[in-house]
């Protein structure tokens, strides 16, 4: 599973690395709503939450589906501007002006897409034009609670009013807490953008993409960017460009905007060096390897000390070939290592790989 971006004919000058204050505000709101996704930010989230004025906190609850369960494209309005070559604004006000340039249909579809199961990478009518889709959107919103149903109904009945409400909400968040946060992290994001831009200039797009994450790769011959994620999607730059957006608050999320008719962009985390996370395929292989009871018992022995195949066969009352087949599965999954001692090979559990399984799994599903 992956998201792919066809970059056929894309010249280097149409690849831009640009921080986005609006996208970062969306990340900040997500971290406040889902601190479990971002354990490193729990201190910041607690400090901000305790200072929030109750009225603002209530307003945030009305629209938190835009950033709690996912990350709405309303936080990337540059991508929806016709022509596919706009970049994020330098200030929050500039990006909110870009948001005002989107049509009501674009805004509504972006706002309701994840919660109301609208098609993402295909051209189809939206709930403003299709009465049946409107009914379905309200029905799905109602299943998520009265607050979301009320917000969805307001949005469908009068998009301009809700858009103005959303713009003011973002400005109030900026005044309440985000301006200080942005002032702290903007230099880091700007420095990262300069570094990636220099990589683009000196070493090319492949090196720059590899520096974003091990989950991003470029097939230069096929002119295809692949982002390893637990979903399938595709888009193309066409006559437009590609925007890479660094985020200081977004780890572990690596997001690809591949909405039909919008400019592709990749939002990637910048904060700190981390161990290379396994691919979705590798993670699946590890979980499947541990799902077998015999291999679980083998891991118990191999976690305590190195053992040969013969020793494991005697301990488990199985033949050496049977044990060898199970060890091969564990080895292919990257969960055990082998070390030759004379005529014998001793196998041992890779404790660091096993210890990372929980965080690797979480990063894989949240990526």
PDB file of N, CA and C in Angstrom, residues 286-296:
ATOM      1  N   UNK A 286       6.501  -8.601  10.519  1.00  0.00           N
ATOM      2  CA  UNK A 286       6.870  -8.829  11.926  1.00  0.00           C
ATOM      3  C   UNK A 286       5.666  -9.247  12.758  1.00  0.00           C
ATOM      4  N   UNK A 287       4.553  -8.579  12.549  1.00  0.00           N
ATOM      5  CA  UNK A 287       3.357  -8.924  13.320  1.00  0.00           C
ATOM      6  C   UNK A 287       2.874 -10.328  12.966  1.00  0.00           C
ATOM      7  N   UNK A 288       2.939 -10.689  11.675  1.00  0.00           N
ATOM      8  CA  UNK A 288       2.533 -12.036  11.267  1.00  0.00           C
ATOM      9  C   UNK A 288       3.494 -13.080  11.832  1.00  0.00           C
ATOM     10  N   UNK A 289       4.787 -12.755  11.882  1.00  0.00           N
ATOM     11  CA  UNK A 289       5.758 -13.713  12.421  1.00  0.00           C
ATOM     12  C   UNK A 289       5.476 -14.034  13.879  1.00  0.00           C
ATOM     13  N   UNK A 290       5.052 -13.041  14.634  1.00  0.00           N
ATOM     14  CA  UNK A 290       4.811 -13.237  16.060  1.00  0.00           C
ATOM     15  C   UNK A 290       3.421 -13.806  16.352  1.00  0.00           C
ATOM     16  N   UNK A 291       2.598 -13.942  15.319  1.00  0.00           N
ATOM     17  CA  UNK A 291       1.232 -14.424  15.543  1.00  0.00           C
ATOM     18  C   UNK A 291       1.181 -15.940  15.751  1.00  0.00           C
ATOM     19  N   UNK A 292       2.270 -16.635  15.451  1.00  0.00           N
ATOM     20  CA  UNK A 292       2.283 -18.099  15.580  1.00  0.00           C
ATOM     21  C   UNK A 292       2.753 -18.497  16.986  1.00  0.00           C
ATOM     22  N   UNK A 293       2.024 -19.384  17.655  1.00  0.00           N
ATOM     23  CA  UNK A 293       2.391 -19.732  19.049  1.00  0.00           C
ATOM     24  C   UNK A 293       3.766 -20.370  19.181  1.00  0.00           C
ATOM     25  N   UNK A 294       4.185 -21.171  18.208  1.00  0.00           N
ATOM     26  CA  UNK A 294       5.520 -21.784  18.293  1.00  0.00           C
ATOM     27  C   UNK A 294       6.590 -20.707  18.241  1.00  0.00           C
ATOM     28  N   UNK A 295       6.427 -19.747  17.345  1.00  0.00           N
ATOM     29  CA  UNK A 295       7.437 -18.684  17.228  1.00  0.00           C
ATOM     30  C   UNK A 295       7.436 -17.797  18.465  1.00  0.00           C
ATOM     31  N   UNK A 296       6.307 -17.638  19.102  1.00  0.00           N
ATOM     32  CA  UNK A 296       6.275 -16.890  20.359  1.00  0.00           C
ATOM     33  C   UNK A 296       7.097 -17.623  21.422  1.00  0.00           C
TER      34      UNK A 296
END
